[in-house]
PDB file of C-alpha atoms in Angstrom:
ATOM      1  CA  MET A   1     -18.012  10.335 -14.015  1.00  0.00           C
ATOM      2  CA  VAL A   2     -15.306   7.972 -15.250  1.00  0.00           C
ATOM      3  CA  LEU A   3     -11.562   7.648 -15.049  1.00  0.00           C
ATOM      4  CA  LEU A   4      -9.694   9.412 -17.808  1.00  0.00           C
ATOM      5  CA  PRO A   5      -8.210   6.758 -20.082  1.00  0.00           C
ATOM      6  CA  ALA A   6      -4.628   7.946 -19.820  1.00  0.00           C
ATOM      7  CA  ALA A   7      -2.292  10.473 -18.229  1.00  0.00           C
ATOM      8  CA  ALA A   8      -1.209  11.632 -21.697  1.00  0.00           C
ATOM      9  CA  PRO A   9      -2.660  11.256 -25.229  1.00  0.00           C
ATOM     10  CA  GLY A  10      -1.836   7.914 -26.774  1.00  0.00           C
ATOM     11  CA  GLN A  11      -0.706   6.391 -23.505  1.00  0.00           C
ATOM     12  CA  PRO A  12      -2.675   3.217 -22.645  1.00  0.00           C
ATOM     13  CA  LEU A  13      -4.296   2.866 -19.237  1.00  0.00           C
ATOM     14  CA  PRO A  14      -2.364   0.276 -17.183  1.00  0.00           C
ATOM     15  CA  THR A  15      -4.566  -2.504 -15.851  1.00  0.00           C
ATOM     16  CA  VAL A  16      -4.500  -5.443 -13.469  1.00  0.00           C
ATOM     17  CA  ARG A  17      -6.643  -8.215 -14.918  1.00  0.00           C
ATOM     18  CA  ALA A  18      -9.070 -10.306 -12.906  1.00  0.00           C
ATOM     19  CA  LYS A  19     -11.361 -13.110 -14.070  1.00  0.00           C
ATOM     20  CA  HIS A  20     -14.935 -12.942 -12.822  1.00  0.00           C
ATOM     21  CA  LEU A  21     -15.817 -16.195 -11.076  1.00  0.00           C
ATOM     22  CA  TYR A  22     -19.303 -15.641  -9.661  1.00  0.00           C
ATOM     23  CA  ASP A  23     -21.472 -13.344  -7.551  1.00  0.00           C
ATOM     24  CA  ILE A  24     -22.521 -13.917  -3.959  1.00  0.00           C
ATOM     25  CA  THR A  25     -26.181 -13.065  -3.447  1.00  0.00           C
ATOM     26  CA  ALA A  26     -27.845 -13.824  -0.136  1.00  0.00           C
ATOM     27  CA  GLY A  27     -30.685 -11.341   0.140  1.00  0.00           C
ATOM     28  CA  PHE A  28     -28.285  -8.564   1.141  1.00  0.00           C
ATOM     29  CA  CYS A  29     -29.477  -5.048   1.878  1.00  0.00           C
ATOM     30  CA  HIS A  30     -26.640  -2.620   1.136  1.00  0.00           C
ATOM     31  CA  PRO A  31     -23.673  -4.641   2.411  1.00  0.00           C
ATOM     32  CA  VAL A  32     -20.665  -2.428   3.136  1.00  0.00           C
ATOM     33  CA  ASP A  33     -17.789  -4.509   4.470  1.00  0.00           C
ATOM     34  CA  LEU A  34     -16.368  -8.038   4.511  1.00  0.00           C
ATOM     35  CA  ALA A  35     -13.284  -9.930   5.688  1.00  0.00           C
ATOM     36  CA  ALA A  36     -11.372 -13.065   4.736  1.00  0.00           C
ATOM     37  CA  GLY A  37     -11.060 -15.451   7.686  1.00  0.00           C
ATOM     38  CA  ALA A  38      -8.086 -17.617   8.595  1.00  0.00           C
ATOM     39  CA  ASP A  39     -10.415 -20.591   8.108  1.00  0.00           C
ATOM     40  CA  GLY A  40     -10.696 -19.804   4.384  1.00  0.00           C
ATOM     41  CA  ARG A  41     -14.241 -18.478   4.622  1.00  0.00           C
ATOM     42  CA  ILE A  42     -15.475 -14.988   3.785  1.00  0.00           C
ATOM     43  CA  TYR A  43     -17.420 -13.041   6.407  1.00  0.00           C
ATOM     44  CA  ILE A  44     -19.829 -10.507   4.898  1.00  0.00           C
ATOM     45  CA  LEU A  45     -21.429  -7.901   7.144  1.00  0.00           C
ATOM     46  CA  ASP A  46     -25.043  -7.367   6.108  1.00  0.00           C
ATOM     47  CA  GLY A  47     -25.371  -4.534   8.581  1.00  0.00           C
ATOM     48  CA  THR A  48     -28.771  -3.190   7.591  1.00  0.00           C
ATOM     49  CA  GLN A  49     -30.234  -6.618   8.424  1.00  0.00           C
ATOM     50  CA  ASN A  50     -27.987  -7.115  11.480  1.00  0.00           C
ATOM     51  CA  ARG A  51     -26.380 -10.339  10.383  1.00  0.00           C
ATOM     52  CA  VAL A  52     -23.123 -11.835   9.148  1.00  0.00           C
ATOM     53  CA  VAL A  53     -23.220 -14.085   6.085  1.00  0.00           C
ATOM     54  CA  ILE A  54     -20.408 -16.662   5.976  1.00  0.00           C
ATOM     55  CA  HIS A  55     -19.414 -17.865   2.512  1.00  0.00           C
ATOM     56  CA  ALA A  56     -17.279 -20.944   1.828  1.00  0.00           C
ATOM     57  CA  PRO A  57     -15.536 -20.352  -1.541  1.00  0.00           C
ATOM     58  CA  GLU A  58     -14.695 -23.976  -2.278  1.00  0.00           C
ATOM     59  CA  THR A  59     -18.278 -25.238  -1.926  1.00  0.00           C
ATOM     60  CA  ARG A  60     -20.078 -21.893  -2.329  1.00  0.00           C
ATOM     61  CA  GLN A  61     -22.218 -22.809   0.650  1.00  0.00           C
ATOM     62  CA  GLN A  62     -23.463 -20.045   2.931  1.00  0.00           C
ATOM     63  CA  THR A  63     -24.484 -19.812   6.551  1.00  0.00           C
ATOM     64  CA  ALA A  64     -25.344 -16.775   8.645  1.00  0.00           C
ATOM     65  CA  PHE A  65     -25.688 -15.588  12.194  1.00  0.00           C
ATOM     66  CA  SER A  66     -27.634 -12.697  13.657  1.00  0.00           C
ATOM     67  CA  ILE A  67     -26.109  -9.785  15.513  1.00  0.00           C
ATOM     68  CA  ASP A  68     -28.328  -9.610  18.580  1.00  0.00           C
ATOM     69  CA  ARG A  69     -29.210  -6.147  19.793  1.00  0.00           C
ATOM     70  CA  PRO A  70     -31.100  -4.374  22.569  1.00  0.00           C
ATOM     71  CA  LYS A  71     -34.673  -3.673  21.584  1.00  0.00           C
ATOM     72  CA  THR A  72     -34.480   0.001  22.522  1.00  0.00           C
ATOM     73  CA  VAL A  73     -31.077   0.896  21.031  1.00  0.00           C
ATOM     74  CA  PRO A  74     -30.554   0.022  17.357  1.00  0.00           C
ATOM     75  CA  HIS A  75     -27.210  -1.205  16.172  1.00  0.00           C
ATOM     76  CA  HIS A  76     -25.619   0.208  13.072  1.00  0.00           C
ATOM     77  CA  PRO A  77     -22.953  -2.425  12.386  1.00  0.00           C
ATOM     78  CA  LEU A  78     -20.584  -1.100   9.775  1.00  0.00           C
ATOM     79  CA  GLY A  79     -17.094  -2.649   9.811  1.00  0.00           C
ATOM     80  CA  ILE A  80     -15.906  -6.236  10.243  1.00  0.00           C
ATOM     81  CA  ASP A  81     -12.637  -8.108  10.732  1.00  0.00           C
ATOM     82  CA  VAL A  82     -11.666 -11.693  11.572  1.00  0.00           C
ATOM     83  CA  ASP A  83      -8.503 -12.357  13.581  1.00  0.00           C
ATOM     84  CA  SER A  84      -6.071 -15.270  13.226  1.00  0.00           C
ATOM     85  CA  ASN A  85      -8.043 -17.189  15.888  1.00  0.00           C
ATOM     86  CA  ASN A  86     -11.251 -16.804  13.859  1.00  0.00           C
ATOM     87  CA  ARG A  87     -12.881 -14.354  16.240  1.00  0.00           C
ATOM     88  CA  VAL A  88     -15.209 -11.985  14.423  1.00  0.00           C
ATOM     89  CA  TYR A  89     -15.032  -8.275  15.318  1.00  0.00           C
ATOM     90  CA  ILE A  90     -17.839  -5.894  14.365  1.00  0.00           C
ATOM     91  CA  THR A  91     -18.126  -2.152  14.908  1.00  0.00           C
ATOM     92  CA  ASP A  92     -21.370  -0.929  16.448  1.00  0.00           C
ATOM     93  CA  PRO A  93     -21.504   2.872  16.051  1.00  0.00           C
ATOM     94  CA  GLY A  94     -25.049   3.026  17.426  1.00  0.00           C
ATOM     95  CA  ASN A  95     -23.928   1.665  20.785  1.00  0.00           C
ATOM     96  CA  LYS A  96     -20.345   3.039  20.650  1.00  0.00           C
ATOM     97  CA  SER A  97     -18.877  -0.438  20.976  1.00  0.00           C
ATOM     98  CA  ILE A  98     -17.019  -3.324  19.356  1.00  0.00           C
ATOM     99  CA  LEU A  99     -18.767  -6.709  19.326  1.00  0.00           C
ATOM    100  CA  VAL A 100     -16.813  -9.959  19.251  1.00  0.00           C
ATOM    101  CA  PHE A 101     -18.349 -13.247  18.073  1.00  0.00           C
ATOM    102  CA  SER A 102     -17.294 -16.796  17.458  1.00  0.00           C
ATOM    103  CA  THR A 103     -17.675 -18.060  13.899  1.00  0.00           C
ATOM    104  CA  ALA A 104     -20.797 -19.870  15.105  1.00  0.00           C
ATOM    105  CA  GLY A 105     -22.355 -16.552  16.086  1.00  0.00           C
ATOM    106  CA  LYS A 106     -21.886 -16.764  19.851  1.00  0.00           C
ATOM    107  CA  ARG A 107     -21.209 -13.364  21.355  1.00  0.00           C
ATOM    108  CA  LEU A 108     -17.892 -13.524  23.187  1.00  0.00           C
ATOM    109  CA  ARG A 109     -17.429  -9.918  24.248  1.00  0.00           C
ATOM    110  CA  SER A 110     -19.017  -6.503  23.997  1.00  0.00           C
ATOM    111  CA  LEU A 111     -16.377  -3.808  24.304  1.00  0.00           C
ATOM    112  CA  ALA A 112     -17.779  -0.381  25.130  1.00  0.00           C
ATOM    113  CA  LEU A 113     -15.674   2.560  23.953  1.00  0.00           C
ATOM    114  CA  THR A 114     -15.052   4.963  26.818  1.00  0.00           C
ATOM    115  CA  ASP A 115     -15.783   8.216  24.987  1.00  0.00           C
ATOM    116  CA  PRO A 116     -19.536   8.721  24.371  1.00  0.00           C
ATOM    117  CA  ASN A 117     -18.661  10.683  21.225  1.00  0.00           C
ATOM    118  CA  ASN A 118     -16.794   7.771  19.605  1.00  0.00           C
ATOM    119  CA  ASP A 119     -18.020   6.791  16.146  1.00  0.00           C
ATOM    120  CA  PRO A 120     -16.396   3.420  15.326  1.00  0.00           C
ATOM    121  CA  ALA A 121     -16.458   2.796  11.576  1.00  0.00           C
ATOM    122  CA  ASP A 122     -14.062  -0.123  11.134  1.00  0.00           C
ATOM    123  CA  VAL A 123     -11.955  -2.458  13.235  1.00  0.00           C
ATOM    124  CA  VAL A 124      -8.675  -4.268  12.496  1.00  0.00           C
ATOM    125  CA  ALA A 125      -7.516  -6.980  14.915  1.00  0.00           C
ATOM    126  CA  ASP A 126      -3.827  -7.934  15.026  1.00  0.00           C
ATOM    127  CA  THR A 127      -3.330 -10.931  17.330  1.00  0.00           C
ATOM    128  CA  GLU A 128       0.433 -11.095  16.739  1.00  0.00           C
ATOM    129  CA  ALA A 129       0.953  -7.543  17.958  1.00  0.00           C
ATOM    130  CA  ASN A 130      -1.885  -7.766  20.522  1.00  0.00           C
ATOM    131  CA  ARG A 131      -3.384  -4.660  18.937  1.00  0.00           C
ATOM    132  CA  CYS A 132      -6.831  -3.581  17.861  1.00  0.00           C
ATOM    133  CA  TYR A 133      -7.289  -0.534  15.646  1.00  0.00           C
ATOM    134  CA  VAL A 134     -10.604   1.319  15.408  1.00  0.00           C
ATOM    135  CA  THR A 135     -11.279   4.113  12.905  1.00  0.00           C
ATOM    136  CA  ASP A 136     -13.187   6.846  14.760  1.00  0.00           C
ATOM    137  CA  ASN A 137     -14.989   8.407  11.831  1.00  0.00           C
ATOM    138  CA  ASP A 138     -16.623  11.549  13.221  1.00  0.00           C
ATOM    139  CA  ASN A 139     -13.593  12.396  15.365  1.00  0.00           C
ATOM    140  CA  HIS A 140     -11.092  12.000  12.509  1.00  0.00           C
ATOM    141  CA  ARG A 141      -8.672   9.656  14.273  1.00  0.00           C
ATOM    142  CA  VAL A 142      -7.610   6.063  14.841  1.00  0.00           C
ATOM    143  CA  LEU A 143      -7.942   4.512  18.305  1.00  0.00           C
ATOM    144  CA  VAL A 144      -5.364   1.906  19.322  1.00  0.00           C
ATOM    145  CA  TYR A 145      -6.280  -0.739  21.918  1.00  0.00           C
ATOM    146  CA  ARG A 146      -4.541  -3.697  23.496  1.00  0.00           C
ATOM    147  CA  LEU A 147      -6.414  -6.641  22.097  1.00  0.00           C
ATOM    148  CA  SER A 148      -6.246  -8.866  25.195  1.00  0.00           C
ATOM    149  CA  ASP A 149      -8.018  -6.489  27.590  1.00  0.00           C
ATOM    150  CA  PHE A 150      -9.104  -3.649  25.267  1.00  0.00           C
ATOM    151  CA  LYS A 151      -7.188  -1.017  27.174  1.00  0.00           C
ATOM    152  CA  ARG A 152      -6.614   2.076  25.065  1.00  0.00           C
ATOM    153  CA  LEU A 153      -2.932   2.467  24.253  1.00  0.00           C
ATOM    154  CA  ASP A 154      -2.879   5.429  21.899  1.00  0.00           C
ATOM    155  CA  THR A 155      -4.798   7.817  19.682  1.00  0.00           C
ATOM    156  CA  TRP A 156      -3.516   8.639  16.212  1.00  0.00           C
ATOM    157  CA  GLY A 157      -4.465  11.718  14.250  1.00  0.00           C
ATOM    158  CA  GLU A 158      -6.826  14.640  14.325  1.00  0.00           C
ATOM    159  CA  PHE A 159      -8.882  16.630  11.843  1.00  0.00           C
ATOM    160  CA  GLY A 160      -6.824  18.029   8.986  1.00  0.00           C
ATOM    161  CA  GLU A 161      -5.210  17.476   5.604  1.00  0.00           C
ATOM    162  CA  LYS A 162      -1.567  16.857   6.524  1.00  0.00           C
ATOM    163  CA  PRO A 163      -0.091  13.335   6.706  1.00  0.00           C
ATOM    164  CA  GLY A 164      -1.222  11.825  10.000  1.00  0.00           C
ATOM    165  CA  GLN A 165      -4.418  13.900   9.998  1.00  0.00           C
ATOM    166  CA  PHE A 166      -7.809  12.657   8.798  1.00  0.00           C
ATOM    167  CA  HIS A 167     -11.094  13.802   7.319  1.00  0.00           C
ATOM    168  CA  TYR A 168     -13.530  10.959   8.042  1.00  0.00           C
ATOM    169  CA  PRO A 169     -11.368   7.810   8.198  1.00  0.00           C
ATOM    170  CA  PHE A 170     -13.452   4.821   7.145  1.00  0.00           C
ATOM    171  CA  LEU A 171     -12.439   1.247   6.247  1.00  0.00           C
ATOM    172  CA  ALA A 172      -8.952  -0.082   7.014  1.00  0.00           C
ATOM    173  CA  ALA A 173      -6.728  -3.133   6.534  1.00  0.00           C
ATOM    174  CA  ARG A 174      -3.386  -4.450   7.765  1.00  0.00           C
ATOM    175  CA  ASP A 175      -0.586  -6.040   5.741  1.00  0.00           C
ATOM    176  CA  LYS A 176       1.868  -8.765   6.808  1.00  0.00           C
ATOM    177  CA  TYR A 177       4.349  -6.126   7.939  1.00  0.00           C
ATOM    178  CA  ALA A 178       1.821  -4.746  10.475  1.00  0.00           C
ATOM    179  CA  THR A 179       1.345  -1.598   8.387  1.00  0.00           C
ATOM    180  CA  LEU A 180      -2.164  -0.207   8.800  1.00  0.00           C
ATOM    181  CA  TYR A 181      -3.838   1.225   5.690  1.00  0.00           C
ATOM    182  CA  VAL A 182      -6.649   3.673   6.482  1.00  0.00           C
ATOM    183  CA  VAL A 183      -9.049   5.049   3.877  1.00  0.00           C
ATOM    184  CA  ASP A 184      -9.169   8.802   4.515  1.00  0.00           C
ATOM    185  CA  VAL A 185     -12.398   9.474   2.647  1.00  0.00           C
ATOM    186  CA  LEU A 186     -12.781  13.239   2.300  1.00  0.00           C
ATOM    187  CA  ASN A 187      -9.044  13.739   1.970  1.00  0.00           C
ATOM    188  CA  THR A 188      -9.434  11.297  -0.959  1.00  0.00           C
ATOM    189  CA  ARG A 189      -6.440   9.159  -0.080  1.00  0.00           C
ATOM    190  CA  VAL A 190      -5.220   6.139   1.859  1.00  0.00           C
ATOM    191  CA  GLN A 191      -2.632   6.551   4.605  1.00  0.00           C
ATOM    192  CA  ALA A 192      -0.095   3.811   5.369  1.00  0.00           C
ATOM    193  CA  ILE A 193       0.767   3.935   9.084  1.00  0.00           C
ATOM    194  CA  ASN A 194       3.424   1.997  10.987  1.00  0.00           C
ATOM    195  CA  GLN A 195       3.051   0.503  14.484  1.00  0.00           C
ATOM    196  CA  GLU A 196       4.347   3.688  16.107  1.00  0.00           C
ATOM    197  CA  GLY A 197       1.556   5.696  14.496  1.00  0.00           C
ATOM    198  CA  ARG A 198       3.725   7.448  11.916  1.00  0.00           C
ATOM    199  CA  THR A 199       2.336   7.899   8.419  1.00  0.00           C
ATOM    200  CA  MET A 200       4.834   6.207   6.120  1.00  0.00           C
ATOM    201  CA  SER A 201       3.180   7.240   2.876  1.00  0.00           C
ATOM    202  CA  VAL A 202       0.039   8.739   1.396  1.00  0.00           C
ATOM    203  CA  ILE A 203      -1.590   6.938  -1.530  1.00  0.00           C
ATOM    204  CA  GLY A 204      -3.655   8.964  -3.996  1.00  0.00           C
ATOM    205  CA  ARG A 205      -5.164  12.429  -4.102  1.00  0.00           C
ATOM    206  CA  TRP A 206      -8.352  14.056  -5.348  1.00  0.00           C
ATOM    207  CA  GLY A 207      -9.197  13.607  -9.026  1.00  0.00           C
ATOM    208  CA  VAL A 208     -10.604  11.256 -11.648  1.00  0.00           C
ATOM    209  CA  ASN A 209      -7.406  10.170 -13.376  1.00  0.00           C
ATOM    210  CA  ARG A 210      -5.025   7.280 -12.744  1.00  0.00           C
ATOM    211  CA  GLY A 211      -3.820   7.170  -9.151  1.00  0.00           C
ATOM    212  CA  GLN A 212      -6.509   9.616  -8.022  1.00  0.00           C
ATOM    213  CA  PHE A 213      -9.739   9.143  -6.041  1.00  0.00           C
ATOM    214  CA  TYR A 214     -13.145  10.740  -5.820  1.00  0.00           C
ATOM    215  CA  ARG A 215     -14.666   8.679  -2.983  1.00  0.00           C
ATOM    216  CA  PRO A 216     -12.286   5.954  -1.788  1.00  0.00           C
ATOM    217  CA  LYS A 217     -13.980   3.498   0.557  1.00  0.00           C
ATOM    218  CA  GLY A 218     -12.254   0.100   0.912  1.00  0.00           C
ATOM    219  CA  VAL A 219      -8.709  -1.242   0.950  1.00  0.00           C
ATOM    220  CA  ALA A 220      -7.136  -4.728   0.771  1.00  0.00           C
ATOM    221  CA  ILE A 221      -3.637  -6.137   0.351  1.00  0.00           C
ATOM    222  CA  ASP A 222      -2.747  -9.263  -1.646  1.00  0.00           C
ATOM    223  CA  SER A 223       0.095 -11.764  -1.157  1.00  0.00           C
ATOM    224  CA  ARG A 224       2.347  -9.684  -3.433  1.00  0.00           C
ATOM    225  CA  ASP A 225       1.881  -6.599  -1.225  1.00  0.00           C
ATOM    226  CA  ARG A 226      -0.250  -4.841  -3.818  1.00  0.00           C
ATOM    227  CA  ILE A 227      -2.836  -2.415  -2.453  1.00  0.00           C
ATOM    228  CA  PHE A 228      -6.377  -2.628  -3.910  1.00  0.00           C
ATOM    229  CA  ILE A 229      -8.536   0.448  -3.260  1.00  0.00           C
ATOM    230  CA  THR A 230     -12.208   0.858  -4.164  1.00  0.00           C
ATOM    231  CA  ASP A 231     -13.743   4.132  -5.303  1.00  0.00           C
ATOM    232  CA  SER A 232     -17.488   4.021  -4.687  1.00  0.00           C
ATOM    233  CA  TYR A 233     -18.278   7.023  -6.879  1.00  0.00           C
ATOM    234  CA  LEU A 234     -16.078   6.242  -9.868  1.00  0.00           C
ATOM    235  CA  GLY A 235     -17.023   2.562  -9.621  1.00  0.00           C
ATOM    236  CA  VAL A 236     -13.491   1.265 -10.042  1.00  0.00           C
ATOM    237  CA  VAL A 237     -10.712  -0.472  -8.133  1.00  0.00           C
ATOM    238  CA  GLN A 238      -7.183   0.916  -8.429  1.00  0.00           C
ATOM    239  CA  VAL A 239      -4.024  -1.024  -7.580  1.00  0.00           C
ATOM    240  CA  PHE A 240      -0.805   0.327  -6.069  1.00  0.00           C
ATOM    241  CA  GLN A 241       2.564  -0.971  -5.024  1.00  0.00           C
ATOM    242  CA  ARG A 242       3.651  -0.716  -1.432  1.00  0.00           C
ATOM    243  CA  TYR A 243       3.494   2.088  -0.578  1.00  0.00           C
ATOM    244  CA  ARG A 244       2.371   4.501  -3.278  1.00  0.00           C
ATOM    245  CA  LYS A 245       3.293   3.739  -6.914  1.00  0.00           C
ATOM    246  CA  PHE A 246       0.261   3.333  -9.165  1.00  0.00           C
ATOM    247  CA  ILE A 247       0.174  -0.035 -10.966  1.00  0.00           C
ATOM    248  CA  GLY A 248      -3.155  -0.047 -12.776  1.00  0.00           C
ATOM    249  CA  VAL A 249      -6.943  -0.188 -12.680  1.00  0.00           C
ATOM    250  CA  LEU A 250      -8.766  -3.477 -12.199  1.00  0.00           C
ATOM    251  CA  ALA A 251      -9.907  -4.902 -15.534  1.00  0.00           C
ATOM    252  CA  ASP A 252     -11.630  -8.035 -16.763  1.00  0.00           C
ATOM    253  CA  ALA A 253      -9.820 -11.024 -18.300  1.00  0.00           C
ATOM    254  CA  ARG A 254      -9.686  -9.244 -21.679  1.00  0.00           C
ATOM    255  CA  GLY A 255      -8.224  -6.067 -20.244  1.00  0.00           C
ATOM    256  CA  ASN A 256     -11.448  -4.043 -20.319  1.00  0.00           C
ATOM    257  CA  LEU A 257     -11.915  -1.640 -17.406  1.00  0.00           C
ATOM    258  CA  LEU A 258     -14.176  -3.110 -14.727  1.00  0.00           C
ATOM    259  CA  LYS A 259     -17.064  -0.772 -13.901  1.00  0.00           C
ATOM    260  CA  LEU A 260     -18.656  -1.675 -10.579  1.00  0.00           C
ATOM    261  CA  LYS A 261     -21.738  -0.338  -8.826  1.00  0.00           C
ATOM    262  CA  THR A 262     -20.801   1.421  -5.586  1.00  0.00           C
ATOM    263  CA  PRO A 263     -17.831  -0.772  -4.603  1.00  0.00           C
ATOM    264  CA  THR A 264     -17.026  -0.408  -0.899  1.00  0.00           C
ATOM    265  CA  GLY A 265     -15.470  -3.197   1.191  1.00  0.00           C
ATOM    266  CA  ILE A 266     -12.842  -5.381  -0.468  1.00  0.00           C
ATOM    267  CA  ALA A 267     -10.826  -8.433   0.597  1.00  0.00           C
ATOM    268  CA  VAL A 268      -8.294 -10.877  -0.849  1.00  0.00           C
ATOM    269  CA  ASP A 269      -8.101 -14.494   0.331  1.00  0.00           C
ATOM    270  CA  SER A 270      -5.138 -16.880   0.426  1.00  0.00           C
ATOM    271  CA  SER A 271      -6.107 -18.340  -2.973  1.00  0.00           C
ATOM    272  CA  ASN A 272      -5.757 -14.971  -4.745  1.00  0.00           C
ATOM    273  CA  ARG A 273      -9.491 -14.467  -4.983  1.00  0.00           C
ATOM    274  CA  LEU A 274     -10.755 -10.905  -4.762  1.00  0.00           C
ATOM    275  CA  TYR A 275     -14.100 -10.111  -3.094  1.00  0.00           C
ATOM    276  CA  ILE A 276     -15.792  -6.757  -3.694  1.00  0.00           C
ATOM    277  CA  THR A 277     -19.006  -5.552  -2.075  1.00  0.00           C
ATOM    278  CA  GLU A 278     -21.126  -3.734  -4.623  1.00  0.00           C
ATOM    279  CA  MET A 279     -23.400  -2.010  -2.168  1.00  0.00           C
ATOM    280  CA  LEU A 280     -26.208  -0.820  -4.434  1.00  0.00           C
ATOM    281  CA  ARG A 281     -26.240  -4.143  -6.330  1.00  0.00           C
ATOM    282  CA  ASN A 282     -26.650  -5.978  -2.987  1.00  0.00           C
ATOM    283  CA  THR A 283     -23.941  -8.303  -4.258  1.00  0.00           C
ATOM    284  CA  VAL A 284     -20.411  -9.432  -3.510  1.00  0.00           C
ATOM    285  CA  SER A 285     -18.497  -9.957  -6.765  1.00  0.00           C
ATOM    286  CA  VAL A 286     -15.773 -12.623  -6.762  1.00  0.00           C
ATOM    287  CA  TYR A 287     -12.744 -12.488  -9.060  1.00  0.00           C
ATOM    288  CA  ARG A 288      -9.471 -14.335  -9.442  1.00  0.00           C
ATOM    289  CA  ILE A 289      -6.518 -12.008  -9.828  1.00  0.00           C
ATOM    290  CA  MET A 290      -4.676 -12.949 -13.033  1.00  0.00           C
ATOM    291  CA  ASP A 291      -1.718 -10.528 -13.164  1.00  0.00           C
TER     292      ASP A 291
END
């Protein structure tokens, strides 16, 4: 399945061009998520192998640390974020918890979620607002915690199709205005939510044409407030204005549509580099945004 080339005959498909720089390969096994750290490094969660690979873009050097786990209870680390103090947050659905590490791999905290039915998929840490957001996948909601002591402050959403409701929320990201963008997978959209928990806009709907999604998975925001959203089934990245206007589909430097293999997690660093996990390629593709 591919995106239709245009909304109407003879109308060109709008694109956002990006130059391919290189691929990150580090013996990954189905990497899903990654995050850009305040220290300029990229933190890639290689969850199947229970480790975090740290990539330095300027030197292309890589280090890694293991996510230690109890022998009897397997982890299933899935989502990752790095806060402004360079603390690394990882969701652990298998143990219903959030793990916090230093960039050197030292475990700082293990935060157990109080509900045994919680299914944490992704985590977004906001040190300025003292907030931590956790997408609770199986329960179709977002959990809001105070970051300093991890006390639950609120619960947003429930199962459904209306704005503010979810059908398997997955990866998420925050912009500089403290708006939370949540990928609402089976509702085939992304919801933009303010700090009070109100859905400000809904981006996308089901379909295979421009501005539509089949299986959205990852979301990232660049310095120009553009929203980059991966579609793992269509193998493309679509770009939107804040909040909802479609801009174009990610293309190569010549304007040719970029076809990716199972793109999931996505991140943009301070140097306008775009990082995309291609899960089934066991690769993170690195691009420089040109437009």
